[in-house]
Coordinates of C-alpha atoms in Angstrom, one line a residue:
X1 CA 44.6 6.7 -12.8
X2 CA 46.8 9.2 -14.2
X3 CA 46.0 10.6 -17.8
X4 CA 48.5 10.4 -20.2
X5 CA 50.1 13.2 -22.4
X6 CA 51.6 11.0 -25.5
X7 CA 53.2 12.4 -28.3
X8 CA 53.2 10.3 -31.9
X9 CA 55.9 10.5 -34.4
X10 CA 55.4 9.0 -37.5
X11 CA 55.4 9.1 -41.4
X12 CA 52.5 9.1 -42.7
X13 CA 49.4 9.4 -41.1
X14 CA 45.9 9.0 -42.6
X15 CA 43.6 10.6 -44.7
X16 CA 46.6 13.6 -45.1
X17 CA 48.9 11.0 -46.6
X18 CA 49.8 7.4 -47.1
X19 CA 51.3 4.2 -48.4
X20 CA 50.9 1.3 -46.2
X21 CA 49.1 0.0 -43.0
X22 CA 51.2 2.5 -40.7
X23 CA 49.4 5.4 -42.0
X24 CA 45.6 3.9 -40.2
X25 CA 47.1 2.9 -37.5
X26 CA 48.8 7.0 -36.8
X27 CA 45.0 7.7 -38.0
X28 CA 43.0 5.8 -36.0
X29 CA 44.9 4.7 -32.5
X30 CA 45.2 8.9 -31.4
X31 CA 41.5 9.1 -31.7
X32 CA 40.8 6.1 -29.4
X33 CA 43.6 7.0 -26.8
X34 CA 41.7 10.6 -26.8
X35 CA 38.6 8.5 -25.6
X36 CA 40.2 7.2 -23.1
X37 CA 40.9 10.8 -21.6
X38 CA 44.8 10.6 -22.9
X39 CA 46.0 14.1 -24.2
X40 CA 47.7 12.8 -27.8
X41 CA 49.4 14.8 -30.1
X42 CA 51.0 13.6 -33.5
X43 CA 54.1 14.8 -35.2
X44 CA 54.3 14.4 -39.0
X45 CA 55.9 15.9 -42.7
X46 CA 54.1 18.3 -44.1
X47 CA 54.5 16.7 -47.9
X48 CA 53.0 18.8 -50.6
X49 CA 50.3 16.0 -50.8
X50 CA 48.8 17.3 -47.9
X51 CA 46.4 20.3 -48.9
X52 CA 46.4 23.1 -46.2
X53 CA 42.8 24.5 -47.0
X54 CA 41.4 21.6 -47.6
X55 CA 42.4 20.4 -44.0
X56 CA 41.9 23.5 -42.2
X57 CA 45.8 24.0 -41.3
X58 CA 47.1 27.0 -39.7
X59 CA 50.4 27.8 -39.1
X60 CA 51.8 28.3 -35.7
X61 CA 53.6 31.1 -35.0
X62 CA 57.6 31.0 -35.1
X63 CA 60.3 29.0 -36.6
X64 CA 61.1 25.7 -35.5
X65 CA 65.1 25.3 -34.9
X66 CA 66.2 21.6 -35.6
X67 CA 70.3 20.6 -34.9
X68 CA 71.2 18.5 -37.9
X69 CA 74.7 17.6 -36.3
X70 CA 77.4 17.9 -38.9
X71 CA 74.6 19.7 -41.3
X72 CA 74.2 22.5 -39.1
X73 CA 70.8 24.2 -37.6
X74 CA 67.4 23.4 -40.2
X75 CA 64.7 25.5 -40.3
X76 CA 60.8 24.5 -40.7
X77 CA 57.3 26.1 -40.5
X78 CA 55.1 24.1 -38.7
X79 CA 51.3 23.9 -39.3
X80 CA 48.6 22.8 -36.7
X81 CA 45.5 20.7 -38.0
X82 CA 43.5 18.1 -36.7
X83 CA 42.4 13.9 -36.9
X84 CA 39.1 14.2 -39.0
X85 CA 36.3 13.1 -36.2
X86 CA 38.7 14.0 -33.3
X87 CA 40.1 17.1 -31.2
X88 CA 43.7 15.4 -31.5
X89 CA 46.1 18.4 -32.9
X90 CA 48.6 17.1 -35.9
X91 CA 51.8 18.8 -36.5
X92 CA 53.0 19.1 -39.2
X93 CA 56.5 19.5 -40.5
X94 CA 56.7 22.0 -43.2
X95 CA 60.3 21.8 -45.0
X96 CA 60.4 22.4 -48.7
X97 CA 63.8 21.0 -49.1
X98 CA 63.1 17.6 -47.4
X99 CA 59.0 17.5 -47.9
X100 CA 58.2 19.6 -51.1
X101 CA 58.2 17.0 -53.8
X102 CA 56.1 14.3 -55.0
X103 CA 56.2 10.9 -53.5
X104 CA 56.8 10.0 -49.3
X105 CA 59.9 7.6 -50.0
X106 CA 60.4 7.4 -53.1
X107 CA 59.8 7.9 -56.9
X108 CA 59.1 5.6 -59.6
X109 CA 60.2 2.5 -57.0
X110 CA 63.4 4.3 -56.5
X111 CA 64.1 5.9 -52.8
X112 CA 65.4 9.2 -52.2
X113 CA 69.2 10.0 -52.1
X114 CA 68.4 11.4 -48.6
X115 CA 66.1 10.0 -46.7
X116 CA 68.3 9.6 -44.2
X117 CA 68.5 13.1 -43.6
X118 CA 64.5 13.9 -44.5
X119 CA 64.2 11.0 -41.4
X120 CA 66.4 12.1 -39.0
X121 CA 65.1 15.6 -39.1
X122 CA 61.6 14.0 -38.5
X123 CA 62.6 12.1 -35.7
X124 CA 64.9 15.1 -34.3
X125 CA 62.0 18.0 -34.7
X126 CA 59.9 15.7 -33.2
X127 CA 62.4 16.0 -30.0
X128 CA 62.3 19.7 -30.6
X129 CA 58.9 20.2 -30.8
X130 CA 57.3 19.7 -27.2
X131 CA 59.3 23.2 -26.5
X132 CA 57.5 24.9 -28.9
X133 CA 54.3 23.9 -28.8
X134 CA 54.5 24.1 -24.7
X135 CA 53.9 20.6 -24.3
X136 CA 55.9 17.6 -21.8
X137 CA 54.9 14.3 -23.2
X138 CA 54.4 11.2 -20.8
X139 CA 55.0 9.0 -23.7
X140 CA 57.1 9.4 -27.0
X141 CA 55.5 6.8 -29.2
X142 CA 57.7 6.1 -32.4
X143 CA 56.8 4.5 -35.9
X144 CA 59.2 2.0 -38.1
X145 CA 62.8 3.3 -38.7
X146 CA 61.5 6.5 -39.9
X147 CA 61.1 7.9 -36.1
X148 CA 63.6 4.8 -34.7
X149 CA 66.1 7.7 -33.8
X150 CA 63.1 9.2 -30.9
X151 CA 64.4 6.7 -28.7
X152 CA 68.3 7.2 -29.0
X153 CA 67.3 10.7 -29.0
X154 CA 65.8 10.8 -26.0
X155 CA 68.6 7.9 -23.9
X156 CA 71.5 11.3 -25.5
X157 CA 71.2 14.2 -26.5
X158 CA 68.0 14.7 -24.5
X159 CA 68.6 12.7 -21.5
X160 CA 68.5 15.8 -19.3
X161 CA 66.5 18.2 -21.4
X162 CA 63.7 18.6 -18.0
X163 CA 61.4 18.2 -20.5
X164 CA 61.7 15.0 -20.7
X165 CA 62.8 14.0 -17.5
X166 CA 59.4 11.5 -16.9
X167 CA 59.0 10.3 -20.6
X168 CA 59.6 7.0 -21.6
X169 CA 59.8 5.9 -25.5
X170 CA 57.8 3.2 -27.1
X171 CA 58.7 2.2 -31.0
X172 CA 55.7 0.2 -33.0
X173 CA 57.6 -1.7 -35.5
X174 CA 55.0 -2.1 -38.7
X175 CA 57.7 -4.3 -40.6
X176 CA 61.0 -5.7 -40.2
X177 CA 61.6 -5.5 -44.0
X178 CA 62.6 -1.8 -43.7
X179 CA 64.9 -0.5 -41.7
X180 CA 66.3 2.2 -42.4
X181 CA 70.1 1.4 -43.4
X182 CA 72.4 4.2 -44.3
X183 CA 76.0 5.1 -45.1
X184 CA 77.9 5.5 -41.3
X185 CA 78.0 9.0 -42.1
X186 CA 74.4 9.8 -41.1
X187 CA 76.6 9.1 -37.7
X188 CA 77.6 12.6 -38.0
X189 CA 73.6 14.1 -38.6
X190 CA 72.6 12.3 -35.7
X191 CA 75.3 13.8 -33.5
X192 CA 74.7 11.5 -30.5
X193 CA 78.5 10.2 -30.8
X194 CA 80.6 7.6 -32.4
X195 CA 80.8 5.7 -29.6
X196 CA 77.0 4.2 -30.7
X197 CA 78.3 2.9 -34.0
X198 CA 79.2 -0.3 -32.6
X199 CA 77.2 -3.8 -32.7
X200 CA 75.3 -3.1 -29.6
X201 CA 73.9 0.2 -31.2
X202 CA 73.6 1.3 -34.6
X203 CA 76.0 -0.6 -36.4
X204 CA 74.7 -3.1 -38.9
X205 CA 77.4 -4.4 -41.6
X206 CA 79.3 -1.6 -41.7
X207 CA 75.9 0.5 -42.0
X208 CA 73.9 2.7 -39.6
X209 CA 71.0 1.1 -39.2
X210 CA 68.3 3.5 -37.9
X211 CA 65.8 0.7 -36.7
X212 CA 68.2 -1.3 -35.1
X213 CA 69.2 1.5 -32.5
X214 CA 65.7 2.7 -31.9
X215 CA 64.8 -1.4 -30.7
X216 CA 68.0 -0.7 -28.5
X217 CA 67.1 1.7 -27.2
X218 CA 62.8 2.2 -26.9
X219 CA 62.0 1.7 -23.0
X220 CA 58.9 -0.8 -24.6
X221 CA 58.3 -2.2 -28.1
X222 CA 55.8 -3.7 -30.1
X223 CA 54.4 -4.9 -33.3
X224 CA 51.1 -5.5 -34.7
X225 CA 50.2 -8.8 -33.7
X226 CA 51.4 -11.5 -31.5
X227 CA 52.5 -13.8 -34.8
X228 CA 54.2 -11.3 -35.9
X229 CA 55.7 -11.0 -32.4
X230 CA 57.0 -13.9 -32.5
X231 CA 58.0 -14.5 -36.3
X232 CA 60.4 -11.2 -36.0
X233 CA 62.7 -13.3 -33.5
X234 CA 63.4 -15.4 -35.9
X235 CA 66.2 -15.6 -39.1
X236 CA 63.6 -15.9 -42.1
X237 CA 61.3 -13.4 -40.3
X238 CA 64.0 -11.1 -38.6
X239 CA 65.7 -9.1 -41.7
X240 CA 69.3 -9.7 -39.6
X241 CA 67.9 -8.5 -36.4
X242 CA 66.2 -11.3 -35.1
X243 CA 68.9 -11.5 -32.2
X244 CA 68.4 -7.7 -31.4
X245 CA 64.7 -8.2 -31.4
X246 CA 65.1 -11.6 -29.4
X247 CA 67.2 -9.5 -26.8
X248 CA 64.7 -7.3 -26.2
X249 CA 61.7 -9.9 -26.0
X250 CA 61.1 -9.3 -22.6
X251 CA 60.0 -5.3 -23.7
X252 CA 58.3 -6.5 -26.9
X253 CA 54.4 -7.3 -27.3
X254 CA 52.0 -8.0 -30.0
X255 CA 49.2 -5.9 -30.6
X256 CA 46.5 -6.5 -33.5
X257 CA 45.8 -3.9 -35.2
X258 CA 42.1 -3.1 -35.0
X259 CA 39.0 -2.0 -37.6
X260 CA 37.3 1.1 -38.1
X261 CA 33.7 -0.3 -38.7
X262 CA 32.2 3.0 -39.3
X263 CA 33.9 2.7 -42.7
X264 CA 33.9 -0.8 -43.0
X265 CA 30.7 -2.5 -42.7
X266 CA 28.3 -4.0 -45.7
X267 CA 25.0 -2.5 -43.3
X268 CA 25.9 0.9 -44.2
X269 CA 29.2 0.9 -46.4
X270 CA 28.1 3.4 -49.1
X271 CA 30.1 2.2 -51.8
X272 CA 28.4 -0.7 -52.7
X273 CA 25.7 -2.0 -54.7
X274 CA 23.4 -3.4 -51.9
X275 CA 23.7 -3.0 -48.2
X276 CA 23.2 -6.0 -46.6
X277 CA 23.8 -8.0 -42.8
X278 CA 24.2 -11.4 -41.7
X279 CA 20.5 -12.0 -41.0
X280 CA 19.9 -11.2 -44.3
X281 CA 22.6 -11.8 -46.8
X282 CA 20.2 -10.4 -50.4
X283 CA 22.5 -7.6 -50.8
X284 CA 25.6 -9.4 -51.3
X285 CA 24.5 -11.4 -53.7
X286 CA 23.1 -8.2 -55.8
X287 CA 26.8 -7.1 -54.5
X288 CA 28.8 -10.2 -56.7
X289 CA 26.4 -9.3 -59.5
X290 CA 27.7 -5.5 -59.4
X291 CA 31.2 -6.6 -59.2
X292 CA 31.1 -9.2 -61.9
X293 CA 29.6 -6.2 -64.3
X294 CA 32.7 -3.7 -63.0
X295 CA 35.2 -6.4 -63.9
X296 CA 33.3 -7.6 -66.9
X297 CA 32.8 -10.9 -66.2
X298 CA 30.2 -13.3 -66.9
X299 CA 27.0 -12.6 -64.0
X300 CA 26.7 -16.2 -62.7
X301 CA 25.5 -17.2 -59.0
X302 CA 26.6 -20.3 -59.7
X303 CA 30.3 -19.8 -59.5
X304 CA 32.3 -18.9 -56.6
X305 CA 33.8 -15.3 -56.9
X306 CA 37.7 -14.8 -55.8
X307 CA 38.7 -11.9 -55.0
X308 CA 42.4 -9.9 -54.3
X309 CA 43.4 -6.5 -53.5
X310 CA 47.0 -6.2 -52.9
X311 CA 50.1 -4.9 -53.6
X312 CA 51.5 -6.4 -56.3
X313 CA 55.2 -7.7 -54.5
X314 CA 57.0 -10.5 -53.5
X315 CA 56.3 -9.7 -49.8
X316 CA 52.1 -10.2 -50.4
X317 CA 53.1 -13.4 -52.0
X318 CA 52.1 -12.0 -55.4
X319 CA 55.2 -14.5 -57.4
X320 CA 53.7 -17.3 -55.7
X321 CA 50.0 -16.5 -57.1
X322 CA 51.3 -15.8 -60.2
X323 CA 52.9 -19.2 -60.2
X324 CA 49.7 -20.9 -59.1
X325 CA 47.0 -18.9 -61.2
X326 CA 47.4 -21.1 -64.3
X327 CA 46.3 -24.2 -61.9
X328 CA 43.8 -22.3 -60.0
X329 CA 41.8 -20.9 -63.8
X330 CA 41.1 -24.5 -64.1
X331 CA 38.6 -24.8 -61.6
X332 CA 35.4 -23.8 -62.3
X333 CA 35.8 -20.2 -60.5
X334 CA 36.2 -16.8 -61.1
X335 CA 39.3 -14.1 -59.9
X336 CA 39.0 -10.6 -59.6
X337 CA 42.1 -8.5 -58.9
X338 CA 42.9 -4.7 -57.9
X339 CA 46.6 -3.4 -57.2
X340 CA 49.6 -2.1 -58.7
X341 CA 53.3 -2.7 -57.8
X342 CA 56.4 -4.6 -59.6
X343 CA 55.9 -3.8 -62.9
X344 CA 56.0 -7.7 -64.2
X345 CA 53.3 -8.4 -62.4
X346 CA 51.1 -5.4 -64.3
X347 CA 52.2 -7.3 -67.5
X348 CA 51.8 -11.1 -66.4
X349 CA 48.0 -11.0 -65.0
X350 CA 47.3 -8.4 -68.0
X351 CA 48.2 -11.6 -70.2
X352 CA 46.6 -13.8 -67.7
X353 CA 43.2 -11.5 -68.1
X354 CA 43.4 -11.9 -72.2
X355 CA 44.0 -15.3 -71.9
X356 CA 40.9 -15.8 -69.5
X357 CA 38.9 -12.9 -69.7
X358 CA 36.1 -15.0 -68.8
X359 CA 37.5 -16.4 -65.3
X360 CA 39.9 -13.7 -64.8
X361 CA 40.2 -10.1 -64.6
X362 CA 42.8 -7.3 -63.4
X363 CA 42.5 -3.5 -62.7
X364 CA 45.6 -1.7 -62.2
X365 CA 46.3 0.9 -59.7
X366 CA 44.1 1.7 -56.0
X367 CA 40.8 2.8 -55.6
X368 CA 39.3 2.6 -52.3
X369 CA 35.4 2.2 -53.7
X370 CA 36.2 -0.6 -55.6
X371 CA 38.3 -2.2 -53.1
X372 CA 34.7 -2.1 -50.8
X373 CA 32.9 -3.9 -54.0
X374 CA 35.3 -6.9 -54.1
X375 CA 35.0 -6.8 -50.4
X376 CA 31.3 -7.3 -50.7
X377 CA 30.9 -9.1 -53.6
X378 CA 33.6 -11.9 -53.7
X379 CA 32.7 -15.1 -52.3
X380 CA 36.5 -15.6 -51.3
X381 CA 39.5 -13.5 -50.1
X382 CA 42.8 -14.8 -51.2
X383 CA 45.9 -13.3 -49.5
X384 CA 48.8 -15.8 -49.7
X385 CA 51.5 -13.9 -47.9
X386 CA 55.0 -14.0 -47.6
X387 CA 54.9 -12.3 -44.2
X388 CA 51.8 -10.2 -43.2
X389 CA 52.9 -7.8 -39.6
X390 CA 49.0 -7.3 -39.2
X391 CA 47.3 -7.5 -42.1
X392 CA 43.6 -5.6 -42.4
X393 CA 42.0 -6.6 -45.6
X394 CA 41.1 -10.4 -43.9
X395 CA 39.6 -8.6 -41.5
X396 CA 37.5 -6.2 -43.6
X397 CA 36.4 -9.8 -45.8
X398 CA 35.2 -11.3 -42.0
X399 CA 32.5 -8.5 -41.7
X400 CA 31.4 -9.1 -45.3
X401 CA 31.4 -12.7 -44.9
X402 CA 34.1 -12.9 -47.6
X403 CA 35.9 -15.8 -46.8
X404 CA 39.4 -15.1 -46.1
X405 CA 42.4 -17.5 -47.9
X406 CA 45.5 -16.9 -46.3
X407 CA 48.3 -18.1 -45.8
X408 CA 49.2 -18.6 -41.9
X409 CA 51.5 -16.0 -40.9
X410 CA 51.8 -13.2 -38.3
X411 CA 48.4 -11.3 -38.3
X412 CA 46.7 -13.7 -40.7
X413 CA 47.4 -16.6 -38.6
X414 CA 46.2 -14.6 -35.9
X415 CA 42.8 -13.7 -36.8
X416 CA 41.3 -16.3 -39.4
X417 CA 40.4 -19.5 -37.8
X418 CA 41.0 -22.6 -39.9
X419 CA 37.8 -24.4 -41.0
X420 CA 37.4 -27.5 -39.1
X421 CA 35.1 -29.7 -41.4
X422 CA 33.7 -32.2 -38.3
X423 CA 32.8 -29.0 -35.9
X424 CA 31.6 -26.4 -38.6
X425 CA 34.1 -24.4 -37.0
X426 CA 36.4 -21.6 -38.4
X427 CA 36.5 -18.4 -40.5
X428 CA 38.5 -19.3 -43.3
X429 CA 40.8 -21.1 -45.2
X430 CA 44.6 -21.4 -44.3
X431 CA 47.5 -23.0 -45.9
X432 CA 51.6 -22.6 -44.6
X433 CA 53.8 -23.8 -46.8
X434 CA 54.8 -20.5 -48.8
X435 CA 54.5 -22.2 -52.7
X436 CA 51.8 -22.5 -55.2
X437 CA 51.0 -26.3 -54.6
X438 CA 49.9 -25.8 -51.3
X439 CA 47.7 -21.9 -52.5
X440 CA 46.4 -24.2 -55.0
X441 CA 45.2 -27.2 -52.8
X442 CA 43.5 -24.5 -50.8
X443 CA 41.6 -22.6 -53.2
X444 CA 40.4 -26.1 -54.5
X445 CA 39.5 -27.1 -50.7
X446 CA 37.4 -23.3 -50.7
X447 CA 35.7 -24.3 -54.1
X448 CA 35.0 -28.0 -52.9
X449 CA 33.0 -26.6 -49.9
X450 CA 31.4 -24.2 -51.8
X451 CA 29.7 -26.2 -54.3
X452 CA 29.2 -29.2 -51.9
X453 CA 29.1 -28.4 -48.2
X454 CA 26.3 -25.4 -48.5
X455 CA 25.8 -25.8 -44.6
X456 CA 29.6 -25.2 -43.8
X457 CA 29.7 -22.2 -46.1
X458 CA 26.6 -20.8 -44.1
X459 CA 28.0 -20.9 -41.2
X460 CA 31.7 -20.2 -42.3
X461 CA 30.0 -16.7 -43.2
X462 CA 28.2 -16.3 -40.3
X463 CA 31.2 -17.1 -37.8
X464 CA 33.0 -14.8 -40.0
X465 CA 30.6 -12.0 -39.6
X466 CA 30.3 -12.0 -36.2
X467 CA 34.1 -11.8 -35.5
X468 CA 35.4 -8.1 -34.3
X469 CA 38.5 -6.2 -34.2
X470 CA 38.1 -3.3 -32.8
X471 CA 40.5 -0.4 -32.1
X472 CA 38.7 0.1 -28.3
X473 CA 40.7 -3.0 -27.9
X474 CA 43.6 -2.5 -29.1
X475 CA 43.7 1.4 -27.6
X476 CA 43.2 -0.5 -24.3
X477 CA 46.5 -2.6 -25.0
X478 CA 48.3 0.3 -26.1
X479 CA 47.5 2.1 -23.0
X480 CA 48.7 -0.7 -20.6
X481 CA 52.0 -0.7 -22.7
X482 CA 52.3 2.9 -22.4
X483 CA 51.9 2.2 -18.4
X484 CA 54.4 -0.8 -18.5
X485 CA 57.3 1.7 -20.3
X486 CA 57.1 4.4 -17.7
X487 CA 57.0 1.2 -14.8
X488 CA 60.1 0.1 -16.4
X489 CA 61.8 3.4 -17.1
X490 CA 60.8 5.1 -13.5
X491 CA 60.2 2.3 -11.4
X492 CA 56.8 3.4 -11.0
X493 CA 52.9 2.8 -11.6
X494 CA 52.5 5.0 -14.5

């Protein structure tokens, strides 16, 4: 079967720079399609986050020429490094006008004045690159509404660039919240023509609406799990494109994301106190003892241990926690907490914490080792969102037998099981209404079974811990769906 040459366009990309679950996938998926014998290359900014000597990056020679429509011709150095563990080459785009400042989107929560044009140039350079680099992709794989122009790229302006005359596009949308809207004159930076701001292309409520015309116009599309999948063709899912997405469901697939278990797993995870498996579960309780001491809470085995590590906004159902913690302290529990996000919330669990500092506490901010010590040492996961595309951090608590709390949506739905009290079947612990009765009934059902159903919680944890996610999988997905967008677009088998 034919190898595939596949070029990614995205964002962000980790461990050079991110800010949400799109960066892993961009770092991960590449280096799993190179396994499979695919030739993948990925496209990103060169923002002045990313260190050139500490990531080996060389600069290729020349000048990379990118139309801007009515802005005229950009200019951009372009640097060549590579995905840490893999031989798949990163781009990256180096424009100190667009790139050279701090922050990806945005500063101090508020988005940049032109990230329209800092996007479009992405997504247009992206077009330009293959020329330069000497390279004719199979596949053009585009991320959220920062790349969503690829495709309406490639079905204009580059509809008979040779280069291109055997790609097909596929977009990955990561989440419908975002989508890129911007005043209609980004019409005239795109340059593909008026005649696409209409309903049936870029138009949305007198805006252009960059994600919008890349689902119109990707040959396939997916998201990041099949709830998800589903959820986006729907109103309180859909952002005011459910209909677009819905006509387009025939081209659209869920794939879960998957886990990169060299990083995440309590046998060998070097961040934390104990190492420890499920044959023999010592270390994690040495692990709740450790984490107890971080968060400086009272060292008890005789609690259970909650733990949460989120961003604090209204789409991780943070206002509906805050609005059930008061409840929830009453128990005879303990929460532990790690984020940062809407300011409020940084000042309402701070006041929670000196209320409760002996049930409750709250570190502001990220840090990756501590996120692998509440992993390992909370008894319970709680992750009560709004909507939740894929959602990772149930997964992670699965292979530390951290029993996940979530509320049933998209990827969450997808991969915890509900406990099933007459089978000793399950995961986890799910709830659906979206409001802090129904978090609170199901932390209380999660403390119930742990202080009185010992033989559910055992093997809870060890269904839990034998569940996998892998990205072998989900590469193996990916690469059907690349096959099924050339089928479509050529009429052939890929």
């Amino acid at each position: 079967m034919k190898k595939l040459k596949i070029l990614m366009a995205a964002s962000e990309c980790v461990p050079f720079a991110k800010e949400g679950g799109l960066a892993d996938v961009v770092g991960v998926l590449p280096k799993h399609l190179e396994r499979l014998g695919h030739d993948v290359r990925v496209v990103m900014p060169r923002y002045y986050k990313v260190d050139r000597e500490k990531y080996g990056l060389k600069q290729l020679p020349g000048i990379l020429v990118v139309p801007m429509g009515i802005i005229g011709e950009q200019y951009c150095g372009v640097w060549e490094g590579r995905l840490p563990g893999s031989d798949v080459p990163v781009y990256f785009l180096e424009h100190q006008g667009y790139y050279g400042r701090d922050g990806l989107y945005e500063v101090d929560n508020v988005g940049f004045l032109d990230n329209d044009n800092r996007f479009i140039f992405l997504s247009r350079a992206a077009m330009e690159l293959p020329k330069m680099i000497g390279f004719t992709p199979d596949i053009i794989h585009a991320h959220d509404w920062h790349t969503a122009a690829v495709p309406l790229f490639l079905n204009t302006l580059y509809r008979d660039d040779p280069r291109f005359a055997r790609s097909a596009s596929v977009l990955t949308v990561h989440n419908m919240q975002h989508q890129g809207n911007f005043y209609e004159g980004a019409m005239d930076v795109l340059g593909v023509g008026w005649e696409h701001f209409t309903f049936l292309g870029l138009e949305k409520d007198g805006e252009v609406n960059l994600l919008k015309g890349g689902i119109y116009h990707a040959t396939a599309l997916n998201t990041v799990s099949e709830g998800y999948a589903r959820e986006m063709q729907t109103p309180e899912y859909g952002w005011g494109l459910d209909g677009v997405v819905r006509e387009r469901a025939a081209d659209l697939v869920g794939i879960l994301n998957g886990v990169d278990y060299d990083d995440w797993n309590p046998e060998s995870d070097p961040f934390i106190a104990a190492n420890y498996s499920a044959a023999d579960l010592a270390g994690k309780r040495l692990c709740k003892r450790d984490l107890q001491r971080a968060f400086g809470l009272q060292e008890r085995d005789d609690v259970p241990l909650f733990g949460l590590v989120s961003r604090l906004v209204k789409q991780k159902g943070i206002d509906v926690f805050a609005e059930a913690i008061p409840r929830i302290l009453a128990l005879d529990l303990q929460v532990v907490m790690l984020g940062a996000g809407e300011p409020w919330a940084h000042f309402y669990f701070g006041d929670i914490m000196a209320a409760h500092p002996e049930r409750f506490a709250i570190r502001v901010g990220y840090d990756n080792p501590l996120a692998h010590r509440i992993e390992a040492g909370a008894d319970f996961f709680l992750m009560p969102s709004a909507f939740e595309p894929c959602g990772l951090n149930q997964m992670y608590s699965l292979r530390y037998g951290t029993l996940p709390v979530v509320r049933a949506t998209g990827g969450l739905d997808d991969s915890v099981e509900n406990f099933d009290e007459a089978r000793l079947a399950g995961t986890g612990f799910k709830f659906w209404s979206l409001d802090a009765g129904a978090l609170f009934d199901t932390v209380g059902w999660a403390v119930h079974t742990w202080y009185h159903r010992k033989d559910a919680m055992a093997r809870l944890i060890a269904n839990a811990m034998a569940k996998r996610f892998t990205w072998e999988e989900a590469a193996a997905k990916y690469e059907e769906l690349y096959r099924r967008a050339l089928r479509r677009r050529f009429g052939t088998k890929g």
